[in-house]
Tab-separated table of C-alpha atoms in Angstrom:
chain	number	residue	atom	x	y	z
A	27	UNK	CA	-85.745	46.679	-23.458
A	28	UNK	CA	-88.985	45.644	-25.146
A	29	UNK	CA	-88.551	42.765	-27.534
A	30	UNK	CA	-90.789	40.834	-29.893
A	31	UNK	CA	-89.884	37.155	-30.270
A	32	UNK	CA	-91.433	34.802	-32.820
A	33	UNK	CA	-91.280	31.312	-31.316
A	34	UNK	CA	-92.926	28.265	-32.859
A	35	UNK	CA	-95.182	30.522	-34.913
A	36	UNK	CA	-96.409	32.638	-31.975
A	37	UNK	CA	-95.367	36.235	-31.302
A	38	UNK	CA	-94.420	37.161	-27.747
A	39	UNK	CA	-93.871	40.711	-26.483
A	40	UNK	CA	-91.767	41.027	-23.357
A	41	UNK	CA	-89.484	43.450	-21.549
A	42	UNK	CA	-86.006	42.052	-20.869
A	43	UNK	CA	-82.721	43.146	-19.368
A	44	UNK	CA	-80.459	43.772	-22.357
A	45	UNK	CA	-78.098	41.021	-21.129
A	46	UNK	CA	-80.791	38.315	-21.403
A	47	UNK	CA	-79.851	35.537	-23.779
A	48	UNK	CA	-82.397	33.949	-26.077
A	49	UNK	CA	-81.946	30.788	-23.979
A	50	UNK	CA	-82.914	32.537	-20.736
A	51	UNK	CA	-85.797	34.383	-22.410
A	52	UNK	CA	-87.211	31.074	-23.668
A	53	UNK	CA	-86.823	29.252	-20.370
A	54	UNK	CA	-87.400	31.916	-17.720
A	55	UNK	CA	-89.840	34.265	-19.443
A	56	UNK	CA	-91.775	32.174	-21.951
A	57	UNK	CA	-91.659	29.016	-19.804
A	58	UNK	CA	-90.454	26.986	-22.786
A	59	UNK	CA	-88.125	24.866	-20.660
A	60	UNK	CA	-87.588	22.182	-23.285
A	61	UNK	CA	-84.513	24.082	-24.459
A	62	UNK	CA	-81.827	23.136	-21.938
A	63	UNK	CA	-79.043	25.137	-20.339
A	64	UNK	CA	-75.916	23.002	-20.157
A	65	UNK	CA	-72.607	24.867	-20.156
A	66	UNK	CA	-74.044	28.297	-21.104
A	67	UNK	CA	-70.715	28.881	-22.907
A	68	UNK	CA	-71.359	27.522	-26.382
A	69	UNK	CA	-69.565	24.241	-25.850
A	70	UNK	CA	-72.226	21.549	-25.263
A	71	UNK	CA	-75.085	22.094	-27.740
A	72	UNK	CA	-77.900	21.489	-25.203
A	73	UNK	CA	-79.406	24.910	-25.996
A	74	UNK	CA	-79.603	24.308	-29.770
A	75	UNK	CA	-82.657	25.880	-31.448
A	76	UNK	CA	-83.461	26.665	-35.072
A	77	UNK	CA	-83.380	30.293	-36.253
A	78	UNK	CA	-84.848	30.734	-39.732
A	79	UNK	CA	-84.142	27.013	-40.167
A	80	UNK	CA	-80.461	27.189	-39.166
A	81	UNK	CA	-79.325	25.414	-36.010
A	82	UNK	CA	-77.749	27.857	-33.564
A	83	UNK	CA	-76.795	28.075	-29.888
A	84	UNK	CA	-79.371	30.113	-27.952
A	85	UNK	CA	-76.889	30.748	-25.106
A	86	UNK	CA	-74.780	32.905	-27.467
A	87	UNK	CA	-77.639	35.007	-28.855
A	88	UNK	CA	-79.002	38.072	-27.096
A	89	UNK	CA	-82.807	38.126	-26.967
A	90	UNK	CA	-82.717	41.686	-28.336
A	91	UNK	CA	-80.792	40.387	-31.365
A	92	UNK	CA	-83.242	37.541	-32.069
A	93	UNK	CA	-86.250	39.674	-32.896
A	94	UNK	CA	-86.310	39.364	-36.660
A	95	UNK	CA	-86.016	35.575	-36.810
A	96	UNK	CA	-88.449	32.658	-36.752
A	97	UNK	CA	-87.341	30.568	-33.773
A	98	UNK	CA	-88.206	26.879	-33.489
A	99	UNK	CA	-87.818	24.931	-30.235
A	100	UNK	CA	-88.522	21.328	-29.231
A	101	UNK	CA	-92.021	22.343	-28.040
A	102	UNK	CA	-93.009	23.312	-31.586
A	103	UNK	CA	-92.163	20.053	-33.347
A	104	UNK	CA	-95.445	18.219	-32.641
A	105	UNK	CA	-98.873	19.414	-31.492
A	106	UNK	CA	-100.531	18.268	-28.262
A	107	UNK	CA	-102.354	15.289	-29.799
A	108	UNK	CA	-100.487	15.096	-33.080
A	109	UNK	CA	-97.959	12.411	-33.985
A	110	UNK	CA	-94.364	13.060	-32.985
A	111	UNK	CA	-91.870	14.485	-35.475
A	112	UNK	CA	-90.053	11.561	-37.181
A	113	UNK	CA	-86.845	12.552	-35.382
A	114	UNK	CA	-88.552	12.507	-31.968
A	115	UNK	CA	-90.059	9.097	-32.758
A	116	UNK	CA	-86.670	7.817	-33.918
A	117	UNK	CA	-85.008	8.872	-30.647
A	118	UNK	CA	-87.706	6.893	-28.770
A	119	UNK	CA	-87.497	3.866	-31.058
A	120	UNK	CA	-83.698	3.723	-30.951
A	121	UNK	CA	-83.463	4.468	-27.201
A	122	UNK	CA	-81.091	7.291	-28.152
A	123	UNK	CA	-80.746	8.810	-24.682
A	124	UNK	CA	-80.345	7.937	-21.039
A	125	UNK	CA	-80.816	10.999	-18.804
A	126	UNK	CA	-82.408	12.985	-21.630
A	127	UNK	CA	-80.947	16.369	-20.769
A	128	UNK	CA	-79.129	16.839	-24.068
A	129	UNK	CA	-81.979	15.299	-26.081
A	130	UNK	CA	-83.954	18.417	-27.148
A	131	UNK	CA	-80.730	19.940	-28.497
A	132	UNK	CA	-79.774	16.649	-30.134
A	133	UNK	CA	-83.170	16.384	-31.861
A	134	UNK	CA	-83.169	19.943	-33.228
A	135	UNK	CA	-79.558	19.581	-34.334
A	136	UNK	CA	-80.368	16.243	-35.983
A	137	UNK	CA	-83.328	17.712	-37.883
A	138	UNK	CA	-81.072	20.470	-39.234
A	139	UNK	CA	-78.338	17.918	-39.988
A	140	UNK	CA	-80.746	16.027	-42.272
A	141	UNK	CA	-82.125	19.215	-43.849
A	142	UNK	CA	-78.596	20.491	-44.583
A	143	UNK	CA	-77.794	17.246	-46.413
A	144	UNK	CA	-75.156	16.253	-43.865
A	145	UNK	CA	-76.635	12.884	-42.854
A	146	UNK	CA	-75.493	10.717	-45.761
A	147	UNK	CA	-73.328	8.275	-43.790
A	148	UNK	CA	-72.628	7.339	-40.185
A	149	UNK	CA	-69.277	9.128	-40.388
A	150	UNK	CA	-70.861	12.287	-41.757
A	151	UNK	CA	-73.572	12.215	-39.057
A	152	UNK	CA	-70.909	11.847	-36.352
A	153	UNK	CA	-68.946	14.804	-37.783
A	154	UNK	CA	-71.944	17.091	-38.199
A	155	UNK	CA	-73.474	16.153	-34.813
A	156	UNK	CA	-70.198	16.709	-32.939
A	157	UNK	CA	-71.423	20.010	-31.496
A	158	UNK	CA	-73.964	18.161	-29.329
A	159	UNK	CA	-72.314	16.450	-26.391
A	160	UNK	CA	-74.001	13.539	-24.577
A	161	UNK	CA	-72.394	12.735	-21.231
A	162	UNK	CA	-74.340	9.448	-21.060
A	163	UNK	CA	-72.554	8.651	-24.358
A	164	UNK	CA	-75.625	7.502	-26.257
A	165	UNK	CA	-73.773	8.400	-29.447
A	166	UNK	CA	-74.193	5.107	-31.384
A	167	UNK	CA	-77.959	5.184	-30.862
A	168	UNK	CA	-78.153	8.885	-31.761
A	169	UNK	CA	-76.496	8.049	-35.104
A	170	UNK	CA	-79.012	5.202	-35.559
A	171	UNK	CA	-81.915	7.559	-34.786
A	172	UNK	CA	-80.749	10.094	-37.390
A	173	UNK	CA	-80.453	7.281	-39.930
A	174	UNK	CA	-83.987	6.083	-39.086
A	175	UNK	CA	-85.567	9.540	-39.375
A	176	UNK	CA	-83.734	10.712	-42.513
A	177	UNK	CA	-85.787	8.790	-45.137
A	178	UNK	CA	-89.045	9.636	-43.332
A	179	UNK	CA	-88.160	13.346	-43.299
A	180	UNK	CA	-87.248	13.182	-46.964
A	181	UNK	CA	-90.541	11.438	-47.775
A	182	UNK	CA	-88.983	8.383	-49.355
B	11	UNK	CA	-72.050	39.946	-17.370
B	12	UNK	CA	-71.929	43.700	-16.853
B	13	UNK	CA	-74.711	45.877	-18.307
B	14	UNK	CA	-74.102	47.500	-21.679
B	15	UNK	CA	-75.902	49.688	-24.138
B	16	UNK	CA	-77.153	47.840	-27.232
B	17	UNK	CA	-77.223	49.563	-30.610
B	18	UNK	CA	-78.639	48.092	-33.788
B	19	UNK	CA	-77.666	50.275	-36.775
B	20	UNK	CA	-79.287	49.461	-40.129
B	21	UNK	CA	-76.359	50.495	-42.360
B	22	UNK	CA	-72.571	50.614	-42.442
B	23	UNK	CA	-72.543	54.409	-42.258
B	24	UNK	CA	-74.792	54.338	-39.186
B	25	UNK	CA	-72.567	51.717	-37.527
B	26	UNK	CA	-69.434	53.773	-38.180
B	27	UNK	CA	-71.111	56.918	-36.825
B	28	UNK	CA	-71.915	55.042	-33.592
B	29	UNK	CA	-68.354	53.741	-33.370
B	30	UNK	CA	-66.996	57.274	-33.855
B	31	UNK	CA	-68.715	58.330	-30.614
B	32	UNK	CA	-66.507	55.861	-28.751
B	33	UNK	CA	-63.169	56.865	-30.289
B	34	UNK	CA	-61.038	59.456	-28.478
B	35	UNK	CA	-60.447	62.621	-30.526
B	36	UNK	CA	-56.892	64.016	-30.751
B	37	UNK	CA	-56.138	66.280	-27.810
B	38	UNK	CA	-59.181	65.145	-25.855
B	39	UNK	CA	-58.403	63.943	-22.334
B	40	UNK	CA	-61.674	62.064	-21.798
B	41	UNK	CA	-61.440	58.369	-22.722
B	42	UNK	CA	-64.777	57.204	-24.120
B	43	UNK	CA	-66.289	53.980	-22.762
B	44	UNK	CA	-65.257	51.029	-24.907
B	45	UNK	CA	-67.556	49.795	-27.657
B	46	UNK	CA	-67.427	46.538	-29.579
B	47	UNK	CA	-68.946	45.487	-32.850
B	48	UNK	CA	-71.185	42.434	-32.303
B	49	UNK	CA	-71.431	40.033	-35.255
B	50	UNK	CA	-72.007	36.308	-34.620
B	51	UNK	CA	-71.327	36.753	-30.908
B	52	UNK	CA	-69.775	33.313	-30.470
B	53	UNK	CA	-66.535	34.689	-29.034
B	54	UNK	CA	-67.584	38.121	-27.729
B	55	UNK	CA	-70.552	36.912	-25.621
B	56	UNK	CA	-68.370	34.069	-24.354
B	57	UNK	CA	-65.713	36.534	-23.154
B	58	UNK	CA	-68.358	38.804	-21.611
B	59	UNK	CA	-69.919	35.880	-19.713
B	60	UNK	CA	-66.593	34.736	-18.276
B	61	UNK	CA	-65.674	38.293	-17.263
B	62	UNK	CA	-62.738	38.808	-19.625
B	63	UNK	CA	-64.342	41.519	-21.776
B	64	UNK	CA	-66.815	44.150	-20.590
B	65	UNK	CA	-67.719	46.617	-23.309
B	66	UNK	CA	-69.969	49.539	-22.376
B	67	UNK	CA	-71.641	49.445	-25.782
B	68	UNK	CA	-72.383	46.717	-28.301
B	69	UNK	CA	-72.904	47.804	-31.895
B	70	UNK	CA	-74.806	44.905	-33.489
B	71	UNK	CA	-73.797	44.787	-37.157
B	72	UNK	CA	-76.065	41.888	-38.198
B	73	UNK	CA	-78.029	44.197	-40.518
B	74	UNK	CA	-74.810	44.953	-42.447
B	75	UNK	CA	-75.048	41.494	-44.036
B	76	UNK	CA	-76.892	43.234	-46.876
B	77	UNK	CA	-73.723	45.159	-47.686
B	78	UNK	CA	-70.930	42.824	-46.543
B	79	UNK	CA	-72.417	39.323	-46.746
B	80	UNK	CA	-71.523	38.253	-50.278
B	81	UNK	CA	-69.134	35.684	-51.767
B	82	UNK	CA	-67.835	36.508	-55.256
B	83	UNK	CA	-65.298	34.540	-57.266
B	84	UNK	CA	-63.728	35.330	-60.614
B	85	UNK	CA	-60.521	34.359	-62.425
B	86	UNK	CA	-58.391	36.795	-60.461
B	87	UNK	CA	-59.528	35.795	-57.004
B	88	UNK	CA	-62.115	35.352	-54.277
B	89	UNK	CA	-63.941	38.104	-52.398
B	90	UNK	CA	-65.479	37.220	-49.056
B	91	UNK	CA	-67.673	39.692	-47.166
B	92	UNK	CA	-66.816	40.032	-43.490
B	93	UNK	CA	-70.371	39.074	-42.473
B	94	UNK	CA	-70.439	35.859	-44.501
B	95	UNK	CA	-71.041	33.041	-42.019
B	96	UNK	CA	-68.400	30.326	-41.685
B	97	UNK	CA	-70.845	27.617	-42.853
B	98	UNK	CA	-71.734	29.616	-45.980
B	99	UNK	CA	-68.111	29.989	-47.076
B	100	UNK	CA	-67.283	26.370	-46.179
B	101	UNK	CA	-69.972	25.082	-48.550
B	102	UNK	CA	-69.720	27.574	-51.415
B	103	UNK	CA	-69.074	25.697	-54.701
B	104	UNK	CA	-66.296	28.030	-55.894
B	105	UNK	CA	-64.533	27.871	-52.518
B	106	UNK	CA	-64.758	24.064	-52.451
B	107	UNK	CA	-63.454	23.740	-56.006
B	108	UNK	CA	-60.785	26.440	-56.271
B	109	UNK	CA	-59.765	27.126	-52.639
B	110	UNK	CA	-60.016	23.731	-50.892
B	111	UNK	CA	-57.723	24.818	-48.034
B	112	UNK	CA	-60.168	27.615	-47.174
B	113	UNK	CA	-63.185	25.276	-47.247
B	114	UNK	CA	-61.375	22.686	-45.111
B	115	UNK	CA	-60.126	25.225	-42.562
B	116	UNK	CA	-63.735	26.294	-41.998
B	117	UNK	CA	-65.317	22.817	-42.072
B	118	UNK	CA	-62.811	21.538	-39.512
B	119	UNK	CA	-63.434	24.426	-37.104
B	120	UNK	CA	-66.017	24.558	-34.300
B	121	UNK	CA	-69.430	22.858	-34.700
B	122	UNK	CA	-72.138	23.363	-37.306
B	123	UNK	CA	-74.143	25.480	-34.828
B	124	UNK	CA	-71.166	27.794	-34.276
B	125	UNK	CA	-70.338	27.870	-37.993
B	126	UNK	CA	-73.961	28.905	-38.667
B	127	UNK	CA	-73.514	31.899	-36.341
B	128	UNK	CA	-69.890	33.003	-36.534
B	129	UNK	CA	-68.854	35.426	-39.282
B	130	UNK	CA	-65.553	35.457	-41.165
B	131	UNK	CA	-64.646	38.902	-39.819
B	132	UNK	CA	-65.242	37.807	-36.248
B	133	UNK	CA	-63.532	34.470	-36.813
B	134	UNK	CA	-60.175	36.032	-37.658
B	135	UNK	CA	-60.413	38.198	-34.513
B	136	UNK	CA	-61.134	35.351	-32.089
B	137	UNK	CA	-59.081	35.530	-28.910
B	138	UNK	CA	-56.677	32.967	-27.508
B	139	UNK	CA	-57.924	29.901	-25.602
B	140	UNK	CA	-55.092	30.204	-23.047
B	141	UNK	CA	-56.669	29.189	-19.722
B	142	UNK	CA	-54.891	31.946	-17.814
B	143	UNK	CA	-56.286	34.593	-20.165
B	144	UNK	CA	-59.802	33.129	-19.983
B	145	UNK	CA	-59.973	32.856	-16.179
B	146	UNK	CA	-59.789	36.241	-14.396
B	147	UNK	CA	-59.139	34.506	-11.054
B	148	UNK	CA	-55.528	34.087	-12.225
B	149	UNK	CA	-53.724	37.295	-11.282
B	150	UNK	CA	-50.919	37.001	-13.845
B	151	UNK	CA	-51.768	37.502	-17.509
B	152	UNK	CA	-49.981	40.165	-19.524
B	153	UNK	CA	-52.639	39.962	-22.216
B	154	UNK	CA	-55.544	40.540	-19.826
B	155	UNK	CA	-53.707	42.858	-17.401
B	156	UNK	CA	-50.583	44.457	-18.896
B	157	UNK	CA	-47.537	44.074	-16.659
B	158	UNK	CA	-49.056	41.382	-14.411
B	159	UNK	CA	-46.822	38.556	-15.665
B	160	UNK	CA	-47.542	35.244	-17.385
B	161	UNK	CA	-48.826	32.279	-15.406
B	162	UNK	CA	-48.727	30.062	-18.499
B	163	UNK	CA	-44.928	29.888	-18.795
B	164	UNK	CA	-44.688	27.532	-15.818
B	165	UNK	CA	-48.278	26.299	-16.038
B	166	UNK	CA	-50.663	24.192	-18.083
B	167	UNK	CA	-49.518	25.163	-21.551
B	168	UNK	CA	-49.671	22.193	-23.905
B	169	UNK	CA	-52.144	24.081	-26.126
B	170	UNK	CA	-50.014	27.212	-26.308
B	171	UNK	CA	-47.657	28.616	-28.908
B	172	UNK	CA	-44.042	27.807	-29.806
B	173	UNK	CA	-43.642	30.182	-32.780
B	174	UNK	CA	-43.778	33.966	-32.420
B	175	UNK	CA	-43.882	33.926	-28.623
B	176	UNK	CA	-42.105	36.413	-26.353
B	177	UNK	CA	-40.873	36.393	-22.773
B	178	UNK	CA	-44.143	38.171	-21.893
B	179	UNK	CA	-46.721	35.877	-23.519
B	180	UNK	CA	-46.965	32.391	-25.047
B	181	UNK	CA	-50.697	32.526	-25.860
B	182	UNK	CA	-51.671	30.816	-29.110
B	183	UNK	CA	-53.844	32.163	-31.895
B	184	UNK	CA	-56.495	29.390	-31.949
B	185	UNK	CA	-58.112	29.859	-35.379
B	186	UNK	CA	-57.788	27.947	-38.652
B	187	UNK	CA	-59.155	30.089	-41.520
B	188	UNK	CA	-56.795	32.995	-40.731
B	189	UNK	CA	-53.740	30.791	-41.265
B	190	UNK	CA	-54.925	30.117	-44.820
B	191	UNK	CA	-55.486	33.829	-45.452
B	192	UNK	CA	-51.937	34.519	-44.254
B	193	UNK	CA	-50.426	31.757	-46.394
B	194	UNK	CA	-52.348	32.797	-49.519
B	195	UNK	CA	-51.296	36.451	-49.246
B	196	UNK	CA	-54.887	37.628	-48.815
B	197	UNK	CA	-55.801	41.264	-48.264
B	198	UNK	CA	-58.176	42.804	-45.762
B	199	UNK	CA	-60.658	45.615	-46.426
B	200	UNK	CA	-61.233	48.071	-43.585
B	201	UNK	CA	-63.413	51.106	-42.945
B	202	UNK	CA	-62.487	53.726	-40.333
B	203	UNK	CA	-65.205	55.511	-38.314
B	204	UNK	CA	-64.744	58.604	-40.525
B	205	UNK	CA	-65.487	56.466	-43.595
B	206	UNK	CA	-61.866	56.167	-44.792
B	207	UNK	CA	-61.305	52.861	-46.572
B	208	UNK	CA	-57.999	51.020	-46.646
B	209	UNK	CA	-56.772	47.626	-47.828
B	210	UNK	CA	-53.891	45.960	-45.974
B	211	UNK	CA	-52.109	42.615	-46.324
B	212	UNK	CA	-53.880	40.121	-44.049
B	213	UNK	CA	-50.497	39.200	-42.570
B	214	UNK	CA	-50.360	42.728	-41.101
B	215	UNK	CA	-53.667	42.431	-39.203
B	216	UNK	CA	-52.297	40.578	-36.181
B	217	UNK	CA	-49.268	41.625	-34.119
B	218	UNK	CA	-46.695	39.464	-32.428
B	219	UNK	CA	-46.958	39.690	-28.625
B	220	UNK	CA	-43.491	41.169	-27.986
B	221	UNK	CA	-43.673	43.454	-24.948
B	222	UNK	CA	-47.335	44.378	-25.560
B	223	UNK	CA	-49.363	41.153	-25.776
B	224	UNK	CA	-52.549	43.064	-24.877
B	225	UNK	CA	-52.385	44.839	-28.275
B	226	UNK	CA	-53.334	42.025	-30.643
B	227	UNK	CA	-54.041	43.749	-33.962
B	228	UNK	CA	-53.116	46.787	-36.014
B	229	UNK	CA	-56.757	47.870	-36.330
B	230	UNK	CA	-57.354	51.540	-35.537
B	231	UNK	CA	-59.981	52.388	-32.895
B	232	UNK	CA	-63.467	51.820	-34.309
B	233	UNK	CA	-62.174	50.354	-37.565
B	234	UNK	CA	-64.498	47.772	-39.139
B	235	UNK	CA	-63.433	44.738	-41.193
B	236	UNK	CA	-65.659	44.662	-44.285
B	237	UNK	CA	-64.128	41.843	-46.321
B	238	UNK	CA	-61.273	39.716	-47.591
B	239	UNK	CA	-59.693	39.389	-51.028
B	240	UNK	CA	-57.799	36.193	-51.835
B	241	UNK	CA	-55.807	36.329	-55.082
B	242	UNK	CA	-56.141	33.170	-57.196
B	243	UNK	CA	-53.059	31.180	-58.129
B	244	UNK	CA	-52.118	27.619	-58.997
B	245	UNK	CA	-51.409	27.161	-55.275
B	246	UNK	CA	-54.990	28.008	-54.256
B	247	UNK	CA	-56.415	25.097	-56.289
B	248	UNK	CA	-53.759	22.573	-55.226
B	249	UNK	CA	-54.156	23.297	-51.546
B	250	UNK	CA	-55.216	21.639	-48.314
B	251	UNK	CA	-55.567	22.268	-44.593
B	252	UNK	CA	-54.391	19.462	-42.286
B	253	UNK	CA	-55.525	19.820	-38.669
B	254	UNK	CA	-54.293	17.649	-35.786
B	255	UNK	CA	-56.468	17.674	-32.639
B	256	UNK	CA	-56.770	15.897	-29.286
B	257	UNK	CA	-60.212	14.659	-30.379
B	258	UNK	CA	-61.267	13.945	-33.927
B	259	UNK	CA	-63.926	16.652	-34.287
B	260	UNK	CA	-65.032	19.911	-32.659
B	261	UNK	CA	-61.692	20.871	-31.169
B	262	UNK	CA	-58.972	23.454	-31.609
B	263	UNK	CA	-55.764	22.459	-33.388
B	264	UNK	CA	-52.715	21.236	-31.508
B	265	UNK	CA	-50.945	21.656	-34.836
B	266	UNK	CA	-52.124	22.443	-38.336
B	267	UNK	CA	-50.617	23.144	-41.730
B	268	UNK	CA	-51.769	25.020	-44.815
B	269	UNK	CA	-50.093	23.875	-48.019
B	270	UNK	CA	-50.622	25.415	-51.453
B	271	UNK	CA	-48.411	24.317	-54.330
B	272	UNK	CA	-47.723	25.424	-57.866
B	273	UNK	CA	-46.199	22.148	-58.973
B	274	UNK	CA	-44.874	21.288	-62.424
B	275	UNK	CA	-43.498	17.814	-63.198
B	276	UNK	CA	-42.872	17.265	-59.480
B	277	UNK	CA	-40.917	20.510	-59.072
B	278	UNK	CA	-42.234	23.281	-56.829
B	279	UNK	CA	-42.521	26.531	-58.771
B	280	UNK	CA	-44.104	28.340	-55.837
B	281	UNK	CA	-45.203	27.150	-52.415
B	282	UNK	CA	-47.540	28.825	-49.932
B	283	UNK	CA	-47.186	27.482	-46.410
B	284	UNK	CA	-49.093	28.372	-43.242
B	285	UNK	CA	-49.107	26.963	-39.724
B	286	UNK	CA	-51.635	26.925	-36.898
B	287	UNK	CA	-52.382	25.589	-33.442
B	288	UNK	CA	-48.932	26.458	-32.102
B	289	UNK	CA	-48.434	30.007	-33.356
B	290	UNK	CA	-48.809	33.375	-31.615
B	291	UNK	CA	-50.574	34.873	-34.650
B	292	UNK	CA	-51.868	33.601	-38.014
B	293	UNK	CA	-48.681	32.278	-39.558
B	294	UNK	CA	-47.118	32.216	-42.988
B	295	UNK	CA	-43.952	30.089	-42.964
B	296	UNK	CA	-41.742	32.083	-45.343
B	297	UNK	CA	-38.619	30.058	-44.491
B	298	UNK	CA	-40.380	26.811	-45.412
B	299	UNK	CA	-41.541	28.320	-48.705
B	300	UNK	CA	-37.971	29.353	-49.536
B	301	UNK	CA	-36.761	25.814	-48.792
B	302	UNK	CA	-39.321	24.369	-51.238
B	303	UNK	CA	-39.227	26.756	-54.204
B	304	UNK	CA	-37.376	25.233	-57.161
B	305	UNK	CA	-37.011	21.841	-55.463
B	306	UNK	CA	-38.307	18.436	-56.549
B	307	UNK	CA	-40.771	17.673	-53.747
B	308	UNK	CA	-39.881	14.417	-51.987
B	309	UNK	CA	-39.820	13.424	-48.317
B	310	UNK	CA	-36.291	14.758	-47.741
B	311	UNK	CA	-37.184	18.174	-49.189
B	312	UNK	CA	-40.419	18.214	-47.173
B	313	UNK	CA	-38.498	17.435	-43.982
B	314	UNK	CA	-35.985	20.178	-44.728
B	315	UNK	CA	-38.815	22.669	-45.243
B	316	UNK	CA	-40.436	21.577	-41.971
B	317	UNK	CA	-37.131	21.963	-40.140
B	318	UNK	CA	-36.795	25.497	-41.543
B	319	UNK	CA	-40.352	26.331	-40.431
B	320	UNK	CA	-39.594	25.455	-36.803
B	321	UNK	CA	-35.963	26.567	-36.479
B	322	UNK	CA	-36.968	29.464	-34.191
B	323	UNK	CA	-39.435	27.487	-32.028
B	324	UNK	CA	-39.349	28.178	-28.281
B	325	UNK	CA	-40.966	25.687	-25.906
B	326	UNK	CA	-42.004	25.835	-22.242
B	327	UNK	CA	-42.358	22.585	-20.302
B	328	UNK	CA	-45.554	20.807	-21.356
B	329	UNK	CA	-45.530	22.097	-24.928
B	330	UNK	CA	-42.059	20.731	-25.732
B	331	UNK	CA	-43.688	18.141	-28.025
B	332	UNK	CA	-45.149	20.732	-30.351
B	333	UNK	CA	-42.239	21.498	-32.725
B	334	UNK	CA	-41.960	17.794	-33.597
B	335	UNK	CA	-45.756	17.493	-33.977
B	336	UNK	CA	-45.736	20.622	-36.141
B	337	UNK	CA	-42.907	19.334	-38.358
B	338	UNK	CA	-44.630	15.977	-38.901
B	339	UNK	CA	-47.933	17.722	-39.650
B	340	UNK	CA	-46.280	19.895	-42.291
B	341	UNK	CA	-44.412	16.972	-43.889
B	342	UNK	CA	-47.625	14.957	-44.170
B	343	UNK	CA	-49.518	17.946	-45.588
B	344	UNK	CA	-46.783	18.617	-48.173
B	345	UNK	CA	-46.766	15.022	-49.412
B	346	UNK	CA	-50.581	14.931	-49.545
B	347	UNK	CA	-50.713	18.184	-51.519
B	348	UNK	CA	-48.071	16.899	-53.951
B	349	UNK	CA	-50.224	13.826	-54.597
B	350	UNK	CA	-53.412	15.844	-55.248
B	351	UNK	CA	-54.945	15.903	-58.712
B	352	UNK	CA	-55.186	19.617	-59.367
């Protein structure tokens, strides 16, 4: 089927097998490999992207069903020579990863967590970030990174 | 995943017309290829990927949010459209204030990403997490392959059900929200492919496994859930959902309890009790309610109600701990609800 995907502000026309997930379309067809495939069964959060500002799992969305949404991936957060997004910078500053595989999903989920108003305490961050697993267990530093980025994102 | 045809109707009538093409007409020998409505996709695509479900057609009903995506609350009750997302209902001010058990059952389920995708209609229809159902390499599962047996009875079953089970199936209903709908006496709005509307008690949506665990609901072929109606009562405001899990977040319940109380001067005028995590279908504990009504609610009365709720429990090996866990969960929930300021 022919689909039109709007990713990071750019429209892409492509022909896909109807079974193609948004995750596979991003990675295999648009070469946006920042979005990671972990479990591919909606359990790990590595494939988290934003759809119309909401964080969702791209492994559970068919590409044909994603056509009317604005999709944001890790590649769209900062331009080539522009400063990093405050959440990206916070993950660097806080050393909030080891292997880095879950990190793009963590960062997009964390941005949405702040925007939803669910980052008001360490406990609340842990609860609302629980859909992003980190097998290196960098969890304490991920919480610290969200706390660092929150005031910068809110402009205070 | 097997190939399928993808349909994207723009209206309810168009969706029903598509569904009608996949429903067998009386007297017709040909069995049409199975179709499924696709809403949030968080359970259906999962089951298609692991080879448990293989519909020939997906009817994507995302566009029906215009018609069935609203939350409306008035003095008589709460109306929830079937395409409302879990996260939307969990954070709606009227739900948080007047139906706390509903808000909590949704907040404590899944992850924020899944709650942003999954709809209420799809949520109540989610399938069991029994490992033998979810892995087609196991030859025995009466739910997946009628008549093949049940590998779970002698197997890894600590997540599975102890209430409502049969000798053919001990699969659990894994959801949370549906247990609150059952306890609160909610109703379900349905549309048949020919456009016929009906409203049924939510408790009648799911079936007990009995001898036919592969037939999970009383929905007619092609019937579409359009919404839920929850009548308001003193018990909806003084209510809570207590969920006990192996890990503290993002997990299914091992045991859960819905408690709603109409309480006056410490005496229960009317109780609404539901159970989850160890039940074969969304569960209203009528025997526990009867043990509470008219009683002054203290620990002894709560323990008697919990005993009544689990008097018919049947365990299999690993899940022998669940009746005791379920009783303690209900006792704690009852005492917490009694102490609420409502």
